[in-house]
């Protein structure tokens, strides 16, 4: 029995989660695994009602689950940073979900803005470090509101933090396919301090433990360019938190956009959280036009993580078949030619 926590969250989050639940029910009915779902009321509405973001009691409860499925967090009436830091980043940090795993995979019949590139050229994974870098909140503001205002936002990398991300990425590169290739993406020519730590972790661990995996390096600015020009060069990438944040948006757009892209916040020894990476899209809320495929894709990752590879493959297969049917006209909200629920029904029927 898998115990799954569900945070539908804000905006269109509940709508896409409803479709992921349909697909989960279909997979369980046809494969016979069992699960239960526990919903958590967390998000902007609760914050506006009670002032609470992710209370410690909820966090403690979340630790007891096998996985978390998250819809979206973000509310137009809440100032930027409150929900992001209070909920999403708090969960990532406190649950020590130190890997943000972001596949960049172009499925059949999905449009990419890249000319002459198809599913064979766009299929790689970004392993984004998820608990350090510029995200720790270190730094501060002095003399605020004056001419002398000084603000610092400190990038913090620890050897341990880099090493555990690098080790995870090497393991992934080893098992993913025969290419066995790992790129480190950093900025070792300018950010020589933190770049040096990443470089050392990458080469020490790679040399000692993963001699069978080819080590490659790209500066982050060049990597951004090559994602567009030569995405086929990449197989697995490991990078620090903010670089990973930025390049995975490029990854999302070259593989069909936020309507289909998903990611996992992973603690290999704890509880992991899977999410569509598109956000709460409040302008589409309640219209039944948001694409649920990203949430279904997140479910596919969650099932694999739970040790249900067959169910995970079925969900991905159903997504692929739905796309191959040609009935979903676009990945963009409002332009699918189908409603949110119809896309969910279609995928569920193909599981
Ligand atoms: C993401 C998002 C978050 C991040 C925000 C919402 C805090 O952009 O998951 O990529 O910066 O990590
Ligand atoms: Mn982001």
XYZ file of C-alpha atoms and ligand atoms in Angstrom:
364
model
C 0.000 0.000 0.000
C 1.444 3.330 -1.063
C 0.559 6.303 1.084
C 0.516 9.393 -1.099
C 0.085 12.956 0.141
C -1.597 15.328 -2.282
C -1.269 19.095 -2.220
C -3.602 20.378 -4.958
C -2.581 23.945 -4.062
C -3.492 27.088 -5.925
C -4.947 28.262 -9.233
C -5.232 25.439 -11.720
C -3.410 23.038 -9.358
C -6.613 21.290 -8.189
C -7.831 20.886 -11.797
C -4.686 19.129 -12.996
C -4.427 17.032 -9.838
C -7.976 15.765 -10.428
C -6.852 14.402 -13.815
C -3.686 12.848 -12.400
C -5.890 11.096 -9.837
C -8.052 9.640 -12.617
C -4.985 8.248 -14.314
C -3.643 6.873 -11.033
C -6.966 5.120 -10.398
C -6.883 3.609 -13.881
C -3.307 2.363 -13.421
C -4.117 0.826 -10.071
C -7.256 -0.858 -11.455
C -5.378 -2.449 -14.313
C -2.189 -3.389 -12.442
C -3.557 -4.133 -9.002
C -1.302 -2.028 -6.769
C -3.042 -0.203 -3.970
C -2.652 3.283 -2.584
C -4.357 5.863 -0.473
C -4.410 9.613 -0.923
C -4.404 12.227 1.814
C -5.120 15.800 0.792
C -3.380 18.724 2.439
C -4.925 22.171 2.399
C -1.820 24.207 1.734
C -1.499 27.243 -0.520
C -2.439 30.848 -1.083
C -6.071 30.536 -0.050
C -5.146 29.041 3.294
C -2.499 31.720 3.765
C -5.026 34.488 3.074
C -7.494 32.834 5.454
C -5.192 31.946 8.348
C -1.751 33.456 7.745
C -0.214 29.981 7.641
C 2.005 28.726 4.830
C 3.301 25.209 5.543
C 2.848 24.710 9.268
C 5.394 22.560 11.085
C 2.679 20.074 12.038
C 1.832 19.524 8.353
C 5.516 19.176 7.551
C 5.904 16.511 10.230
C 2.904 14.663 8.849
C 4.309 14.818 5.320
C 7.437 13.013 6.497
C 5.330 9.914 7.078
C 4.203 9.511 3.446
C 5.785 7.489 0.659
C 5.553 10.413 -1.768
C 3.902 13.794 -2.291
C 2.060 14.938 -5.403
C 1.937 18.726 -5.665
C -0.361 20.687 -7.985
C 0.888 24.268 -7.883
C 1.686 26.998 -5.409
C 1.226 30.700 -6.247
C -1.573 33.218 -5.708
C -2.066 36.629 -7.346
C -3.137 38.242 -4.059
C -0.041 37.154 -2.123
C 3.233 39.098 -2.398
C 6.021 37.286 -4.257
C 8.265 35.171 -2.058
C 5.850 34.353 0.754
C 4.347 31.180 -0.658
C 7.472 30.242 -2.606
C 9.670 30.420 0.479
C 7.029 29.432 3.009
C 5.765 26.366 1.205
C 7.750 25.140 -1.791
C 11.249 25.964 -0.599
C 10.398 25.037 2.980
C 9.313 21.586 1.853
C 12.404 21.148 -0.346
C 14.762 22.272 2.425
C 13.140 20.731 5.484
C 12.463 17.411 3.800
C 16.020 17.591 2.426
C 14.878 16.989 -1.139
C 18.341 17.717 -2.388
C 17.786 16.655 -5.986
C 15.493 18.426 -8.392
C 15.174 15.952 -11.221
C 13.956 17.504 -14.450
C 13.636 15.364 -17.541
C 13.722 17.211 -20.854
C 12.000 14.850 -23.218
C 10.149 15.670 -26.399
C 7.203 13.310 -26.836
C 5.806 12.426 -30.274
C 3.434 14.940 -31.848
C 4.514 17.665 -29.443
C 5.691 20.894 -31.055
C 9.149 22.185 -30.295
C 10.316 25.656 -31.319
C 13.594 24.054 -32.455
C 13.857 23.620 -36.202
C 14.948 20.148 -37.358
C 14.849 18.602 -33.880
C 12.565 15.790 -32.824
C 12.133 13.209 -30.063
C 15.456 11.582 -31.003
C 17.371 14.787 -30.380
C 15.611 16.038 -27.257
C 15.870 13.518 -24.444
C 18.045 14.365 -21.466
C 17.769 14.928 -17.720
C 18.882 17.831 -15.571
C 19.901 17.011 -11.998
C 19.523 20.351 -10.241
C 20.945 20.705 -6.751
C 17.903 21.753 -4.730
C 18.942 22.940 -1.267
C 21.919 25.315 -1.643
C 23.344 27.967 -3.967
C 21.490 31.270 -3.978
C 18.389 29.692 -2.461
C 19.541 29.455 1.170
C 18.525 33.036 1.975
C 22.014 33.958 3.198
C 22.853 37.622 2.898
C 20.794 40.669 3.691
C 19.984 44.314 3.116
C 21.649 47.183 4.955
C 20.662 50.868 4.814
C 17.441 49.831 3.085
C 15.567 52.567 1.288
C 18.529 54.947 1.117
C 21.138 55.827 -1.481
C 23.492 53.614 0.490
C 21.368 50.484 0.286
C 23.566 47.395 0.114
C 22.092 44.009 -0.659
C 23.815 40.659 -0.763
C 22.445 37.296 -1.781
C 25.138 34.818 -1.007
C 25.762 31.727 -3.066
C 26.501 28.894 -0.680
C 27.899 25.604 -1.919
C 29.108 22.917 0.454
C 31.317 20.069 -0.667
C 28.806 17.647 0.838
C 25.965 19.302 -1.063
C 27.795 19.237 -4.374
C 29.051 15.700 -3.765
C 25.654 14.179 -3.085
C 24.153 15.808 -6.174
C 27.096 14.707 -8.303
C 26.911 11.140 -6.979
C 23.175 10.945 -7.720
C 23.801 12.241 -11.243
C 26.589 9.743 -11.919
C 24.351 6.899 -10.764
C 21.594 8.140 -13.055
C 23.984 8.444 -16.005
C 25.183 4.903 -15.385
C 21.733 3.338 -15.411
C 19.907 5.564 -17.901
C 21.356 4.254 -21.150
C 24.524 3.150 -22.873
C 25.854 6.665 -23.394
C 26.951 6.940 -19.789
C 27.742 10.609 -20.079
C 27.505 13.317 -17.437
C 27.931 17.044 -17.998
C 28.815 19.369 -15.171
C 27.311 22.794 -15.880
C 28.902 25.634 -13.893
C 30.789 28.877 -14.379
C 34.288 27.894 -13.329
C 35.856 30.804 -15.241
C 34.225 33.459 -13.063
C 32.638 31.847 -10.005
C 35.957 30.251 -9.173
C 35.169 29.565 -5.501
C 31.968 27.604 -5.827
C 32.953 26.432 -9.298
C 36.078 24.945 -7.779
C 34.105 22.982 -5.222
C 31.795 21.573 -7.884
C 34.734 20.790 -10.141
C 36.536 18.926 -7.361
C 33.452 16.931 -6.342
C 32.705 16.079 -9.971
C 36.196 14.866 -10.794
C 37.047 13.195 -7.496
C 33.822 11.221 -7.327
C 33.723 10.535 -11.049
C 37.327 9.360 -11.107
C 37.099 7.184 -8.024
C 33.606 5.712 -8.289
C 32.377 6.127 -11.866
C 35.288 5.527 -14.259
C 32.756 4.049 -16.708
C 30.898 7.380 -17.046
C 32.363 9.998 -19.411
C 32.805 13.381 -17.768
C 31.986 16.507 -19.806
C 31.911 20.138 -18.783
C 30.013 23.190 -20.081
C 29.849 26.751 -18.821
C 26.235 27.645 -18.068
C 25.993 30.351 -20.726
C 27.248 27.960 -23.384
C 24.936 25.227 -22.113
C 21.975 27.604 -22.521
C 22.967 28.095 -26.138
C 23.575 24.407 -26.804
C 20.191 23.397 -25.346
C 18.773 25.285 -28.314
C 21.369 24.507 -30.957
C 22.424 20.938 -30.109
C 20.197 19.390 -27.454
C 21.299 15.938 -28.627
C 24.709 16.555 -27.075
C 23.247 16.079 -23.611
C 22.289 12.997 -21.677
C 22.564 13.795 -17.951
C 23.525 17.194 -16.561
C 24.356 18.136 -12.994
C 24.306 21.746 -11.874
C 23.786 24.075 -8.945
C 20.391 25.372 -7.899
C 19.911 28.703 -9.721
C 21.644 27.643 -12.930
C 19.402 24.571 -12.830
C 16.319 26.710 -12.326
C 17.123 28.799 -15.380
C 18.288 26.124 -17.799
C 15.356 23.842 -17.001
C 12.970 26.537 -18.204
C 14.840 26.397 -21.503
C 14.562 22.618 -21.254
C 10.818 22.894 -20.693
C 10.185 25.153 -23.658
C 12.189 23.053 -26.128
C 10.242 19.963 -25.078
C 6.728 21.307 -25.400
C 6.483 23.854 -22.620
C 4.977 24.049 -19.190
C 1.862 22.165 -20.280
C 3.774 18.907 -20.235
C 6.963 19.382 -18.154
C 7.286 17.817 -14.723
C 9.928 17.396 -12.087
C 10.720 15.578 -8.889
C 12.105 17.008 -5.657
C 13.914 13.973 -4.415
C 15.325 12.856 -1.118
C 16.619 9.358 -1.891
C 16.425 8.508 1.830
C 13.225 10.352 2.694
C 10.005 11.623 1.183
C 10.030 13.031 -2.339
C 7.627 15.449 -3.998
C 6.577 15.463 -7.645
C 5.114 18.439 -9.450
C 4.136 19.845 -12.804
C 6.619 22.701 -13.173
C 4.211 25.181 -14.726
C 2.847 26.974 -11.685
C -0.669 27.951 -10.715
C -1.661 29.836 -13.926
C -4.402 31.829 -12.133
C -5.718 33.384 -15.333
C -6.877 29.955 -16.501
C -8.323 28.881 -13.159
C -11.770 27.306 -13.218
C -12.124 27.283 -16.999
C -11.220 23.668 -17.652
C -8.640 24.653 -20.260
C -5.353 23.928 -18.484
C -3.255 21.044 -19.772
C -3.155 18.216 -17.215
C -0.351 16.340 -18.976
C 2.362 17.904 -16.808
C 0.630 16.635 -13.669
C 0.169 13.215 -15.289
C 3.862 13.304 -16.203
C 4.640 14.086 -12.537
C 2.535 11.049 -11.590
C 4.577 8.932 -13.997
C 7.758 10.023 -12.177
C 6.163 9.466 -8.772
C 5.176 5.887 -9.626
C 8.669 5.057 -10.768
C 10.016 6.487 -7.526
C 7.573 4.372 -5.503
C 8.996 1.234 -7.088
C 6.119 0.683 -9.510
C 8.054 0.676 -12.796
C 5.286 -1.089 -14.676
C 2.637 1.398 -13.582
C 4.993 4.256 -14.345
C 5.645 2.893 -17.830
C 1.898 2.405 -18.396
C 1.193 6.021 -17.485
C 3.939 7.287 -19.752
C 2.744 4.940 -22.489
C -0.810 6.245 -22.128
C 0.419 9.825 -22.333
C 2.390 8.976 -25.436
C -0.565 7.189 -27.013
C -2.823 10.149 -26.249
C -0.329 12.432 -27.987
C 0.056 10.043 -30.905
C -3.729 9.974 -31.374
C -3.388 13.540 -32.642
C -6.460 14.603 -30.709
C -4.629 17.062 -28.456
C -4.033 19.993 -30.758
C -1.551 21.950 -28.645
C 0.167 21.762 -25.272
C -0.931 25.317 -24.446
C -3.775 26.149 -22.110
C -6.917 27.037 -24.038
C -5.601 25.670 -27.315
C -5.743 21.919 -26.698
C -8.986 21.492 -28.678
C -10.169 19.496 -25.651
C -10.973 20.314 -22.052
C -8.756 19.497 -19.088
C -11.092 16.662 -18.099
C -11.260 15.282 -21.650
C -7.468 15.044 -21.821
C -7.468 13.274 -18.434
C -10.188 10.880 -19.605
C -8.309 10.144 -22.809
C -5.074 9.296 -20.993
C -6.908 7.254 -18.342
C -8.661 5.259 -21.071
C -5.305 4.364 -22.615
C -3.575 3.171 -19.407
C 10.866 26.107 -9.897
C 10.314 27.455 -9.527
C 10.734 27.755 -8.090
C 12.250 27.796 -8.043
C 10.117 29.021 -7.497
C 8.622 29.051 -7.646
C 10.524 29.213 -6.058
O 10.740 28.437 -10.404
O 10.470 25.111 -9.277
O 11.686 26.042 -10.811
O 12.843 28.858 -8.281
O 12.844 26.765 -7.733
Mn 11.914 27.655 -12.073
